Amino acid sequence: MEIYTDVIILGSGVAALQSARILSQKLRVQIITKSNLRSSSTYYAQGGIAGVQSPNDSLQLHIQDTLDAGGQHNHKEHVDTLVTEGIKSLEQIIEEGFPVDRLTNGQISLGLEGAHSRHRIIHAGGDATGKHVIEHLLQQLTTNVTINEYEMAYQLLKNKAGRCIGVHTIQPNGEKNTYFAPHIIIATGGAGALYTHTSNRPNNFGDGIALAYLAGAAVTDMEFVQFHPSLLLANGQILGLVSEAVRGAGGRFVDRNRYPLMEGVHPLGDLAPRHVTAYEMYKARQSGKEVFIDISAITKFEERFPTIAALCHKAEIDLRKNLIPITPGSHFMMGGVVTDGYGRTSIEGLFAIGEAACTGVHGANRLASNSLLEGITFGKQMAQYILQEEISHIDFHSISPSTFYEELPLLQKHDLQQLMSTNVGIIRNEQKLQRAVQHFSFLQDIAKLNLDHLSMGQLELLFMHIVALLITKGALARLESRGAHIRTDYPQTDQALEKQWFIQKQGQLIKGSVWHESTKTRIHA
Ligand code: SIN
């Protein structure tokens, strides 16, 4: 089937729905999502939304914390937008009735998370903020929105002038559709499921990043993958997250003998930035220790953290013992499709937003609870930009890049996850990265591959390989340790590499300080 519309949004998390609700006030919007509306990473987000609310806090402090956590690698202008426009977007959804948690005196209850210098995390339903965000935004969608669930985009279409004009999709039964629109938005989320242990949904493979890259868009910062220190581990399985808010409320990292593992490691102790805590938990587990969050200092744990308590009950973890077993795992992709402050990518007509995009706000390591904030802020910025854009005639004839088809030597999903976890995980070095990259050499000419022969499962696997290659190449190129990128052979941070981006495009990796090539915006150091 061929469908013509005004806007196509790929994905259904916070950034997708925030932009959909604004765009759909005037334009027809088709949302295409690989599973269903209530299974995005946002829906399962336990953490909250960072926003300055208390008199002893300031926008400047929030900006500073974001830059410090990001290893000073952030796009400063976009961080300013995140914090200053973000607070307006947050206040707007609260005014609309978003059910924030409040104290008995009616004031908004403010939590603390890693690397924040002030209490500024707003929650809804305790540890169920993501679910409430999605339900709130869904209520605001107009009848101009059509939702297509269980449908996956597998190829972006471009016209002769190089503008993105549409997308090919596939459903699990193999049925295919083609959508055309002047605006195509990638909001497909992150790529945590490239690793064996992840807080992400099991099918978060970075599809949107692979799609954009195949179409020739620039991607960057792919070496910066955030690992969360505390995923809930039971019987060798990851059951979800144990939110950093638990440590904000007094939880502590301990071993089986309740020895505190972050003592003397970092001035912020259990609330040190995630790359520090994740690395410490990784080392402890590598040395054969089991690691836990000790919750004995937290009163009314089950009332305050109902989602985590329910996960623990399901796994038959006895909360009366006050020890929750954890392990680190992949959590957030700081890199992605290069965009400016309005979601514009290096391809006309193609936009990216949320975790799939790289605005540079997170730098080398995202500050906790800045991602839901990013979704509502840049989702709005982008939608408002698109609404005022004047579009002249668009040629909707697509040109086909496909020239060949061949069987690809793809690894099985589990083997790829193992390869990434072992060699491109929390710690990296030249030898490990070379070991990984050699598995991906067949991807060099991939942009010309005819994808029409592949099933949805094969396409997902191919996209996993492409994103894995982008991460590995970025990690090989960055000869320093910065934020979430830890190289044991280059343990120091190299000043000369601050705000140096490794832009990957059409098989090339170029180092530079130019951010967005269509607008040639320069980074302000
Ligand atoms: C958490 O709740 O620990 C995760 C929050 C986040 O990643 O922003």
Short mmCIF file of C-alpha atoms and ligand atoms in Angstrom, two decimals:
data_model
loop_
_atom_site.label_atom_id
_atom_site.label_comp_id
_atom_site.label_asym_id
_atom_site.label_seq_id
_atom_site.Cartn_x
_atom_site.Cartn_y
_atom_site.Cartn_z
CA MET A 1 0.00 0.00 0.00
CA GLU A 2 1.16 3.58 -0.67
CA ILE A 3 0.21 6.24 1.89
CA TYR A 4 0.71 9.99 1.46
CA THR A 5 0.72 12.19 4.57
CA ASP A 6 2.30 15.35 6.03
CA VAL A 7 4.58 13.86 8.67
CA ILE A 8 5.89 10.34 9.31
CA ILE A 9 7.16 9.60 12.83
CA LEU A 10 9.13 6.41 13.38
CA GLY A 11 8.87 5.38 17.04
CA SER A 12 6.44 6.03 19.87
CA GLY A 13 8.41 7.14 22.94
CA VAL A 14 8.35 10.52 24.66
CA ALA A 15 10.03 12.48 21.84
CA ALA A 16 7.77 10.93 19.20
CA LEU A 17 4.54 11.63 21.07
CA GLN A 18 5.52 15.10 22.24
CA SER A 19 6.16 16.12 18.63
CA ALA A 20 3.08 14.24 17.35
CA ARG A 21 0.72 16.06 19.64
CA ILE A 22 1.99 19.48 18.52
CA LEU A 23 2.28 18.61 14.82
CA SER A 24 -1.16 17.01 14.77
CA GLN A 25 -2.78 20.32 15.67
CA LYS A 26 -2.31 21.27 12.00
CA LEU A 27 -0.82 18.35 10.07
CA ARG A 28 -1.66 14.73 9.33
CA VAL A 29 0.76 12.44 11.17
CA GLN A 30 1.46 8.75 10.65
CA ILE A 31 3.20 7.11 13.62
CA ILE A 32 4.96 3.87 12.72
CA THR A 33 6.20 1.80 15.64
CA LYS A 34 7.90 -1.57 15.72
CA SER A 35 5.94 -2.95 18.67
CA ASN A 36 3.12 -1.20 20.50
CA LEU A 37 2.49 2.19 22.06
CA ARG A 38 2.96 0.92 25.57
CA SER A 39 6.22 -0.91 25.13
CA SER A 40 8.73 1.84 24.40
CA SER A 41 11.75 2.43 26.63
CA THR A 42 10.03 5.61 27.79
CA TYR A 43 7.05 3.62 29.02
CA TYR A 44 9.33 1.60 31.30
CA ALA A 45 11.44 4.57 32.46
CA GLN A 46 11.63 4.58 36.25
CA GLY A 47 13.72 7.73 36.53
CA GLY A 48 12.06 11.09 36.38
CA ILE A 49 12.39 14.42 34.63
CA ALA A 50 15.11 16.80 35.72
CA GLY A 51 13.88 20.35 36.25
CA VAL A 52 14.86 23.23 38.49
CA GLN A 53 12.12 23.82 41.05
CA SER A 54 13.64 24.71 44.40
CA PRO A 55 14.94 28.10 45.59
CA ASN A 56 18.41 26.70 46.33
CA ASP A 57 18.73 25.47 42.73
CA SER A 58 19.26 27.37 39.48
CA LEU A 59 19.25 26.82 35.72
CA GLN A 60 22.97 27.56 35.78
CA LEU A 61 23.60 24.71 38.25
CA HIS A 62 21.57 22.29 36.14
CA ILE A 63 23.58 23.33 33.06
CA GLN A 64 26.84 22.92 34.99
CA ASP A 65 25.89 19.43 36.24
CA THR A 66 24.96 18.41 32.69
CA LEU A 67 28.34 19.58 31.35
CA ASP A 68 30.30 17.99 34.20
CA ALA A 69 28.56 14.63 33.74
CA GLY A 70 29.08 14.95 29.97
CA GLY A 71 32.86 15.29 30.33
CA GLN A 72 32.63 18.84 28.89
CA HIS A 73 32.05 17.25 25.50
CA ASN A 74 28.51 18.63 25.24
CA HIS A 75 27.14 21.03 22.64
CA LYS A 76 26.87 23.97 25.02
CA GLU A 77 24.21 25.91 23.11
CA HIS A 78 21.95 22.86 22.99
CA VAL A 79 22.48 22.23 26.71
CA ASP A 80 21.29 25.80 27.36
CA THR A 81 18.18 25.05 25.28
CA LEU A 82 17.62 21.75 27.11
CA VAL A 83 17.62 23.42 30.51
CA THR A 84 16.03 26.80 29.80
CA GLU A 85 13.37 25.66 27.30
CA GLY A 86 13.04 22.33 29.09
CA ILE A 87 11.73 23.87 32.26
CA LYS A 88 9.00 25.62 30.23
CA SER A 89 7.97 22.36 28.56
CA LEU A 90 7.94 20.65 31.93
CA GLU A 91 5.81 23.36 33.52
CA GLN A 92 3.46 23.16 30.56
CA ILE A 93 2.78 19.44 31.00
CA ILE A 94 2.33 19.93 34.76
CA GLU A 95 -0.23 22.67 34.08
CA GLU A 96 -2.01 20.31 31.68
CA GLY A 97 -2.43 17.85 34.53
CA PHE A 98 0.60 15.55 34.34
CA PRO A 99 0.33 13.79 37.73
CA VAL A 100 3.63 14.74 39.44
CA ASP A 101 4.34 13.32 42.88
CA ARG A 102 3.79 15.91 45.61
CA LEU A 103 4.56 16.26 49.30
CA THR A 104 1.71 16.43 51.80
CA ASN A 105 1.92 20.25 51.68
CA GLY A 106 1.25 20.16 47.92
CA GLN A 107 4.77 21.07 46.83
CA ILE A 108 6.37 18.98 44.09
CA SER A 109 8.48 16.22 45.60
CA LEU A 110 12.07 16.47 44.31
CA GLY A 111 14.35 13.45 44.14
CA LEU A 112 18.13 13.21 43.82
CA GLU A 113 20.08 11.15 41.28
CA GLY A 114 23.71 10.61 40.37
CA ALA A 115 25.86 13.67 39.55
CA HIS A 116 23.08 16.17 40.35
CA SER A 117 24.23 18.80 42.84
CA ARG A 118 20.64 19.53 43.93
CA HIS A 119 17.36 17.67 44.45
CA ARG A 120 15.62 18.33 41.11
CA ILE A 121 14.11 15.07 39.83
CA ILE A 122 10.36 15.13 39.32
CA HIS A 123 8.56 11.79 39.37
CA ALA A 124 5.07 10.50 38.73
CA GLY A 125 3.74 7.35 40.38
CA GLY A 126 7.01 6.93 42.30
CA ASP A 127 9.15 4.96 39.89
CA ALA A 128 6.61 4.88 37.03
CA THR A 129 7.27 8.30 35.49
CA GLY A 130 7.72 7.04 31.94
CA LYS A 131 4.35 5.31 31.91
CA HIS A 132 2.62 8.46 33.12
CA VAL A 133 4.42 10.60 30.52
CA ILE A 134 3.23 8.32 27.72
CA GLU A 135 -0.34 8.16 29.02
CA HIS A 136 -0.39 11.95 29.36
CA LEU A 137 0.89 12.55 25.82
CA LEU A 138 -1.40 9.92 24.29
CA GLN A 139 -4.39 11.78 25.71
CA GLN A 140 -3.29 14.90 23.85
CA LEU A 141 -3.07 13.39 20.37
CA THR A 142 -5.62 14.73 17.92
CA THR A 143 -7.61 12.76 15.35
CA ASN A 144 -5.01 13.81 12.76
CA VAL A 145 -2.76 11.04 14.09
CA THR A 146 -2.83 7.51 12.69
CA ILE A 147 -0.96 4.89 14.68
CA ASN A 148 0.58 1.89 12.94
CA GLU A 149 1.81 -0.66 15.48
CA TYR A 150 3.97 -3.72 14.77
CA GLU A 151 5.41 -2.15 11.65
CA MET A 152 9.10 -1.49 11.14
CA ALA A 153 10.73 1.04 8.82
CA TYR A 154 13.53 -0.60 6.84
CA GLN A 155 14.54 1.92 4.19
CA LEU A 156 14.36 5.68 3.83
CA LEU A 157 13.49 6.96 0.36
CA LYS A 158 15.14 9.94 -1.30
CA ASN A 159 14.31 11.84 -4.48
CA LYS A 160 16.71 12.99 -7.20
CA ALA A 161 17.47 16.19 -5.30
CA GLY A 162 18.56 14.14 -2.27
CA ARG A 163 15.57 15.03 -0.11
CA CYS A 164 14.13 12.34 2.14
CA ILE A 165 10.55 11.77 0.96
CA GLY A 166 9.38 8.55 2.53
CA VAL A 167 10.01 5.15 3.97
CA HIS A 168 9.50 1.46 3.18
CA THR A 169 8.06 -0.59 6.05
CA ILE A 170 7.57 -4.25 6.83
CA GLN A 171 5.26 -6.08 9.24
CA PRO A 172 6.02 -9.35 11.07
CA ASN A 173 3.99 -11.30 8.45
CA GLY A 174 6.15 -9.83 5.69
CA GLU A 175 3.53 -7.36 4.44
CA LYS A 176 5.06 -4.12 3.16
CA ASN A 177 3.93 -0.52 2.86
CA THR A 178 5.42 2.68 1.50
CA TYR A 179 4.73 6.02 3.17
CA PHE A 180 5.48 9.42 1.60
CA ALA A 181 5.68 12.78 3.38
CA PRO A 182 7.67 16.02 3.27
CA HIS A 183 8.86 15.40 6.84
CA ILE A 184 10.20 12.11 8.15
CA ILE A 185 11.14 11.96 11.82
CA ILE A 186 13.34 9.28 13.35
CA ALA A 187 12.39 8.79 17.02
CA THR A 188 13.22 5.12 17.36
CA GLY A 189 15.18 5.32 20.63
CA GLY A 190 18.46 3.73 21.60
CA ALA A 191 20.46 0.59 20.97
CA GLY A 192 20.89 -0.98 24.42
CA ALA A 193 19.91 -4.43 23.16
CA LEU A 194 23.21 -4.69 21.29
CA TYR A 195 24.53 -5.89 24.65
CA THR A 196 23.66 -8.99 26.68
CA HIS A 197 22.64 -6.98 29.76
CA THR A 198 20.47 -3.95 29.17
CA SER A 199 17.80 -1.84 30.81
CA ASN A 200 16.31 -1.20 27.34
CA ARG A 201 13.51 -3.07 25.66
CA PRO A 202 14.82 -6.32 24.12
CA ASN A 203 14.30 -5.00 20.58
CA ASN A 204 16.08 -1.65 20.97
CA PHE A 205 18.68 -2.22 18.28
CA GLY A 206 19.20 1.35 17.08
CA ASP A 207 17.13 0.81 13.92
CA GLY A 208 16.67 4.53 13.28
CA ILE A 209 20.39 5.22 13.46
CA ALA A 210 21.06 2.43 10.97
CA LEU A 211 18.28 3.68 8.65
CA ALA A 212 19.63 7.22 8.66
CA TYR A 213 23.22 6.05 8.17
CA LEU A 214 22.20 3.85 5.22
CA ALA A 215 20.48 6.86 3.67
CA GLY A 216 23.74 8.85 3.97
CA ALA A 217 23.04 10.91 7.09
CA ALA A 218 25.88 11.88 9.43
CA VAL A 219 26.03 10.16 12.82
CA THR A 220 28.36 10.94 15.68
CA ASP A 221 29.43 10.21 19.27
CA MET A 222 28.64 6.54 18.79
CA GLU A 223 31.49 5.54 21.11
CA PHE A 224 29.57 7.01 24.05
CA VAL A 225 27.29 4.27 25.35
CA GLN A 226 26.11 4.76 28.92
CA PHE A 227 26.12 1.75 31.21
CA HIS A 228 23.82 1.90 34.21
CA PRO A 229 25.35 0.46 37.39
CA SER A 230 22.21 -1.16 38.77
CA LEU A 231 20.10 -3.48 36.64
CA LEU A 232 18.02 -5.93 38.64
CA LEU A 233 19.61 -9.37 38.34
CA ALA A 234 17.81 -12.56 39.34
CA ASN A 235 18.77 -16.08 38.32
CA GLY A 236 21.13 -14.71 35.69
CA GLN A 237 18.32 -12.72 34.05
CA ILE A 238 17.86 -8.94 33.86
CA LEU A 239 14.40 -8.05 35.09
CA GLY A 240 14.57 -4.28 34.81
CA LEU A 241 16.25 -1.38 36.51
CA VAL A 242 16.87 -0.47 40.12
CA SER A 243 16.55 3.27 39.65
CA GLU A 244 19.26 5.63 40.77
CA ALA A 245 16.47 7.31 42.74
CA VAL A 246 16.81 4.38 45.17
CA ARG A 247 20.35 5.53 45.91
CA GLY A 248 19.10 9.12 45.98
CA ALA A 249 16.82 7.97 48.81
CA GLY A 250 19.66 6.32 50.76
CA GLY A 251 20.42 3.03 48.96
CA ARG A 252 24.07 1.95 48.86
CA PHE A 253 26.20 -0.32 46.70
CA VAL A 254 27.47 -3.22 48.82
CA ASP A 255 28.88 -6.71 48.45
CA ARG A 256 27.34 -9.79 50.07
CA ASN A 257 28.99 -8.86 53.39
CA ARG A 258 27.42 -5.40 53.15
CA TYR A 259 30.80 -3.81 52.59
CA PRO A 260 30.16 -0.39 50.93
CA LEU A 261 31.67 -0.55 47.44
CA MET A 262 31.78 3.17 46.63
CA GLU A 263 33.48 4.22 49.86
CA GLY A 264 36.55 6.35 49.05
CA VAL A 265 36.12 5.91 45.29
CA HIS A 266 34.51 9.24 44.40
CA PRO A 267 33.44 12.31 46.41
CA LEU A 268 29.80 11.69 45.40
CA GLY A 269 30.00 8.10 46.65
CA ASP A 270 26.96 6.03 45.63
CA LEU A 271 25.70 8.94 43.54
CA ALA A 272 28.89 9.39 41.52
CA PRO A 273 28.42 9.76 37.74
CA ARG A 274 27.29 6.55 36.07
CA HIS A 275 30.52 5.77 34.26
CA VAL A 276 32.23 5.72 37.65
CA THR A 277 29.65 3.58 39.46
CA ALA A 278 29.13 1.23 36.50
CA TYR A 279 32.89 0.67 36.19
CA GLU A 280 33.20 -0.05 39.94
CA MET A 281 30.32 -2.57 39.84
CA TYR A 282 31.84 -4.14 36.73
CA LYS A 283 35.22 -4.54 38.46
CA ALA A 284 33.59 -5.98 41.59
CA ARG A 285 31.69 -8.56 39.55
CA GLN A 286 34.77 -9.39 37.45
CA SER A 287 36.60 -10.14 40.70
CA GLY A 288 33.91 -12.68 41.53
CA LYS A 289 31.81 -10.62 43.94
CA GLU A 290 28.03 -10.44 43.93
CA VAL A 291 26.84 -6.85 44.17
CA PHE A 292 23.68 -5.42 45.74
CA ILE A 293 21.86 -2.25 46.62
CA ASP A 294 21.41 -2.15 50.37
CA ILE A 295 18.01 -0.53 51.02
CA SER A 296 18.04 -0.75 54.83
CA ALA A 297 18.16 3.07 55.21
CA ILE A 298 15.02 3.57 53.08
CA THR A 299 11.69 3.78 54.87
CA LYS A 300 8.48 2.69 53.11
CA PHE A 301 10.47 1.24 50.21
CA GLU A 302 7.50 -0.56 48.64
CA GLU A 303 5.35 2.55 48.75
CA ARG A 304 8.03 4.78 47.27
CA PHE A 305 9.25 2.35 44.62
CA PRO A 306 6.23 0.23 43.68
CA THR A 307 7.58 -0.81 40.26
CA ILE A 308 10.90 -2.05 41.63
CA ALA A 309 9.17 -3.75 44.57
CA ALA A 310 6.86 -5.57 42.14
CA LEU A 311 9.84 -6.70 40.03
CA CYS A 312 11.56 -8.00 43.17
CA HIS A 313 8.44 -9.89 44.30
CA LYS A 314 8.14 -11.46 40.87
CA ALA A 315 11.74 -12.65 41.14
CA GLU A 316 11.13 -13.89 44.71
CA ILE A 317 13.68 -11.48 46.16
CA ASP A 318 12.89 -11.10 49.87
CA LEU A 319 12.88 -7.33 50.46
CA ARG A 320 12.94 -7.86 54.23
CA LYS A 321 16.63 -8.75 53.80
CA ASN A 322 17.18 -5.25 52.37
CA LEU A 323 19.51 -6.46 49.60
CA ILE A 324 18.62 -6.16 45.91
CA PRO A 325 21.00 -8.02 43.57
CA ILE A 326 22.27 -5.90 40.69
CA THR A 327 24.71 -5.82 37.80
CA PRO A 328 25.71 -3.07 35.37
CA GLY A 329 24.32 -3.02 31.83
CA SER A 330 23.82 -0.84 28.78
CA HIS A 331 21.32 1.93 29.31
CA PHE A 332 21.58 4.92 26.97
CA MET A 333 23.15 5.92 23.66
CA MET A 334 24.60 9.42 23.82
CA GLY A 335 25.49 9.34 20.11
CA GLY A 336 23.14 9.12 17.18
CA VAL A 337 22.03 10.96 14.06
CA VAL A 338 23.58 14.43 14.05
CA THR A 339 20.95 17.13 14.41
CA ASP A 340 20.74 20.82 15.05
CA GLY A 341 18.49 22.30 17.75
CA TYR A 342 15.41 21.71 15.58
CA GLY A 343 15.98 18.05 14.88
CA ARG A 344 17.25 18.70 11.33
CA THR A 345 19.73 16.11 10.11
CA SER A 346 22.24 16.43 7.29
CA ILE A 347 19.54 15.20 4.85
CA GLU A 348 16.77 17.60 3.91
CA GLY A 349 13.35 16.42 5.00
CA LEU A 350 14.83 13.98 7.52
CA PHE A 351 14.62 14.82 11.22
CA ALA A 352 15.81 12.91 14.29
CA ILE A 353 14.81 13.32 17.91
CA GLY A 354 15.29 11.72 21.32
CA GLU A 355 17.80 8.96 21.92
CA ALA A 356 18.22 8.15 18.22
CA ALA A 357 19.43 11.70 17.64
CA CYS A 358 22.64 13.34 18.74
CA THR A 359 22.07 17.00 19.59
CA GLY A 360 25.19 16.86 21.74
CA VAL A 361 23.27 17.70 24.92
CA HIS A 362 24.53 14.65 26.76
CA GLY A 363 28.18 14.94 25.80
CA ALA A 364 30.20 11.88 26.76
CA ASN A 365 27.80 10.77 29.50
CA ARG A 366 24.18 11.74 30.09
CA LEU A 367 23.11 13.29 33.37
CA ALA A 368 20.34 11.20 34.95
CA SER A 369 16.76 12.18 34.12
CA ASN A 370 17.84 14.50 31.31
CA SER A 371 16.45 12.19 28.64
CA LEU A 372 12.71 12.54 29.27
CA LEU A 373 13.50 16.24 29.50
CA GLU A 374 15.25 16.06 26.14
CA GLY A 375 12.21 14.34 24.60
CA ILE A 376 9.69 16.94 25.70
CA THR A 377 12.02 19.87 24.95
CA PHE A 378 13.45 19.03 21.54
CA GLY A 379 10.22 17.29 20.50
CA LYS A 380 8.54 20.65 20.92
CA GLN A 381 11.36 22.67 19.32
CA MET A 382 11.31 20.43 16.26
CA ALA A 383 7.51 20.35 15.92
CA GLN A 384 7.26 24.12 16.17
CA TYR A 385 9.98 24.47 13.53
CA ILE A 386 8.18 22.09 11.15
CA LEU A 387 4.84 23.86 11.65
CA GLN A 388 6.25 27.16 10.46
CA GLU A 389 8.35 25.71 7.61
CA GLU A 390 7.24 26.73 4.17
CA ILE A 391 7.40 23.82 1.77
CA SER A 392 7.37 24.36 -1.96
CA HIS A 393 6.60 21.58 -4.47
CA ILE A 394 8.22 18.25 -3.56
CA ASP A 395 9.13 15.58 -6.06
CA PHE A 396 7.86 12.32 -4.56
CA HIS A 397 9.61 10.06 -7.08
CA SER A 398 12.17 8.02 -5.21
CA ILE A 399 15.48 6.90 -6.65
CA SER A 400 16.64 3.42 -5.77
CA PRO A 401 20.13 3.07 -4.29
CA SER A 402 20.01 -0.74 -4.45
CA THR A 403 22.39 -2.36 -6.86
CA PHE A 404 23.00 -5.85 -5.53
CA TYR A 405 21.80 -8.57 -3.24
CA GLU A 406 23.93 -11.15 -1.52
CA GLU A 407 23.75 -13.37 1.55
CA LEU A 408 25.41 -11.57 4.44
CA PRO A 409 27.58 -13.32 7.04
CA LEU A 410 25.47 -12.02 9.92
CA LEU A 411 26.20 -13.24 13.44
CA GLN A 412 23.34 -14.65 15.49
CA LYS A 413 21.80 -12.06 17.80
CA HIS A 414 23.16 -13.64 20.97
CA ASP A 415 26.68 -13.94 19.49
CA LEU A 416 26.66 -10.30 18.45
CA GLN A 417 25.52 -9.24 21.93
CA GLN A 418 28.32 -11.32 23.46
CA LEU A 419 30.87 -9.86 21.06
CA MET A 420 29.80 -6.30 21.93
CA SER A 421 29.64 -6.92 25.68
CA THR A 422 33.09 -8.50 25.78
CA ASN A 423 34.91 -6.18 23.40
CA VAL A 424 33.01 -2.90 23.13
CA GLY A 425 31.42 -2.76 26.58
CA ILE A 426 32.23 -0.89 29.77
CA ILE A 427 35.98 -1.07 29.16
CA ARG A 428 37.70 -1.08 25.79
CA ASN A 429 41.18 -1.34 24.32
CA GLU A 430 42.72 -1.55 20.85
CA GLN A 431 42.96 -5.33 20.86
CA LYS A 432 39.36 -5.92 21.91
CA LEU A 433 38.02 -3.32 19.49
CA GLN A 434 40.01 -4.77 16.58
CA ARG A 435 38.63 -8.20 17.48
CA ALA A 436 35.11 -6.83 17.18
CA VAL A 437 35.57 -4.71 14.08
CA GLN A 438 36.85 -7.59 11.97
CA HIS A 439 33.39 -9.18 12.18
CA PHE A 440 31.88 -6.21 10.41
CA SER A 441 34.17 -5.76 7.40
CA PHE A 442 31.43 -7.03 5.03
CA LEU A 443 29.37 -3.91 5.83
CA GLN A 444 31.56 -1.52 3.81
CA ASP A 445 29.33 -1.30 0.73
CA ILE A 446 26.12 -1.87 2.55
CA ALA A 447 24.30 1.30 1.41
CA LYS A 448 23.83 -0.26 -2.04
CA LEU A 449 22.37 -3.51 -0.76
CA ASN A 450 18.83 -4.37 -1.86
CA LEU A 451 16.96 -4.87 1.39
CA ASP A 452 13.66 -6.02 -0.13
CA HIS A 453 14.64 -9.70 0.17
CA LEU A 454 15.07 -9.62 3.93
CA SER A 455 12.56 -10.57 6.61
CA MET A 456 11.86 -8.28 9.57
CA GLY A 457 14.12 -10.43 11.77
CA GLN A 458 16.96 -10.31 9.24
CA LEU A 459 16.58 -6.55 8.87
CA GLU A 460 16.79 -6.09 12.63
CA LEU A 461 19.90 -8.25 12.72
CA LEU A 462 21.47 -6.27 9.88
CA PHE A 463 20.69 -2.99 11.66
CA MET A 464 22.25 -4.38 14.85
CA HIS A 465 25.44 -5.08 12.92
CA ILE A 466 25.50 -1.59 11.39
CA VAL A 467 25.04 0.14 14.74
CA ALA A 468 27.60 -2.18 16.35
CA LEU A 469 30.09 -1.21 13.64
CA LEU A 470 29.43 2.51 14.21
CA ILE A 471 30.00 2.13 17.97
CA THR A 472 33.15 0.08 17.46
CA LYS A 473 34.65 2.44 14.88
CA GLY A 474 33.94 5.45 17.11
CA ALA A 475 35.52 3.65 20.07
CA LEU A 476 38.59 2.71 18.02
CA ALA A 477 39.08 6.28 16.85
CA ARG A 478 38.79 7.96 20.25
CA LEU A 479 42.23 7.51 21.79
CA GLU A 480 41.34 8.74 25.26
CA SER A 481 38.99 7.98 28.14
CA ARG A 482 36.13 10.44 28.47
CA GLY A 483 32.80 9.96 30.21
CA ALA A 484 31.28 6.62 29.32
CA HIS A 485 34.09 5.75 26.89
CA ILE A 486 36.78 4.05 28.97
CA ARG A 487 39.95 2.83 27.21
CA THR A 488 42.37 0.94 29.40
CA ASP A 489 45.15 1.66 26.87
CA TYR A 490 44.35 5.41 26.90
CA PRO A 491 43.22 5.97 30.50
CA GLN A 492 43.64 9.77 30.45
CA THR A 493 41.31 12.40 29.06
CA ASP A 494 42.98 14.23 26.17
CA GLN A 495 42.20 17.96 26.27
CA ALA A 496 42.76 18.17 22.51
CA LEU A 497 39.83 15.78 21.93
CA GLU A 498 37.30 17.81 23.92
CA LYS A 499 34.49 18.80 21.55
CA GLN A 500 36.12 16.85 18.74
CA TRP A 501 33.43 14.77 17.11
CA PHE A 502 33.96 11.66 15.06
CA ILE A 503 31.38 12.04 12.35
CA GLN A 504 30.56 8.83 10.48
CA LYS A 505 28.99 9.00 7.08
CA GLN A 506 28.98 6.71 4.05
CA GLY A 507 31.74 4.51 5.42
CA GLN A 508 34.01 7.41 6.36
CA LEU A 509 34.96 8.62 9.82
CA ILE A 510 35.94 12.27 9.95
CA LYS A 511 37.20 14.08 13.02
CA GLY A 512 36.10 17.67 13.36
CA SER A 513 34.57 20.46 15.34
CA VAL A 514 31.86 21.28 12.81
CA TRP A 515 28.57 20.13 14.19
CA HIS A 516 25.75 20.28 11.75
CA GLU A 517 26.92 20.26 8.21
CA SER A 518 23.80 21.68 6.58
CA THR A 519 23.87 24.77 8.76
CA LYS A 520 27.64 24.67 9.40
CA THR A 521 26.96 25.59 13.02
CA ARG A 522 30.25 25.77 14.87
CA ILE A 523 30.67 24.54 18.37
CA HIS A 524 31.31 27.24 20.93
CA ALA A 525 34.07 25.99 23.17
C1 SIN B 1 17.25 5.65 36.72
O1 SIN B 1 16.12 5.74 37.19
O2 SIN B 1 18.21 5.25 37.36
C2 SIN B 1 17.45 5.99 35.29
C3 SIN B 1 17.12 7.39 35.04
C4 SIN B 1 17.80 7.87 33.81
O3 SIN B 1 18.54 7.14 33.20
O4 SIN B 1 17.61 9.05 33.48
#
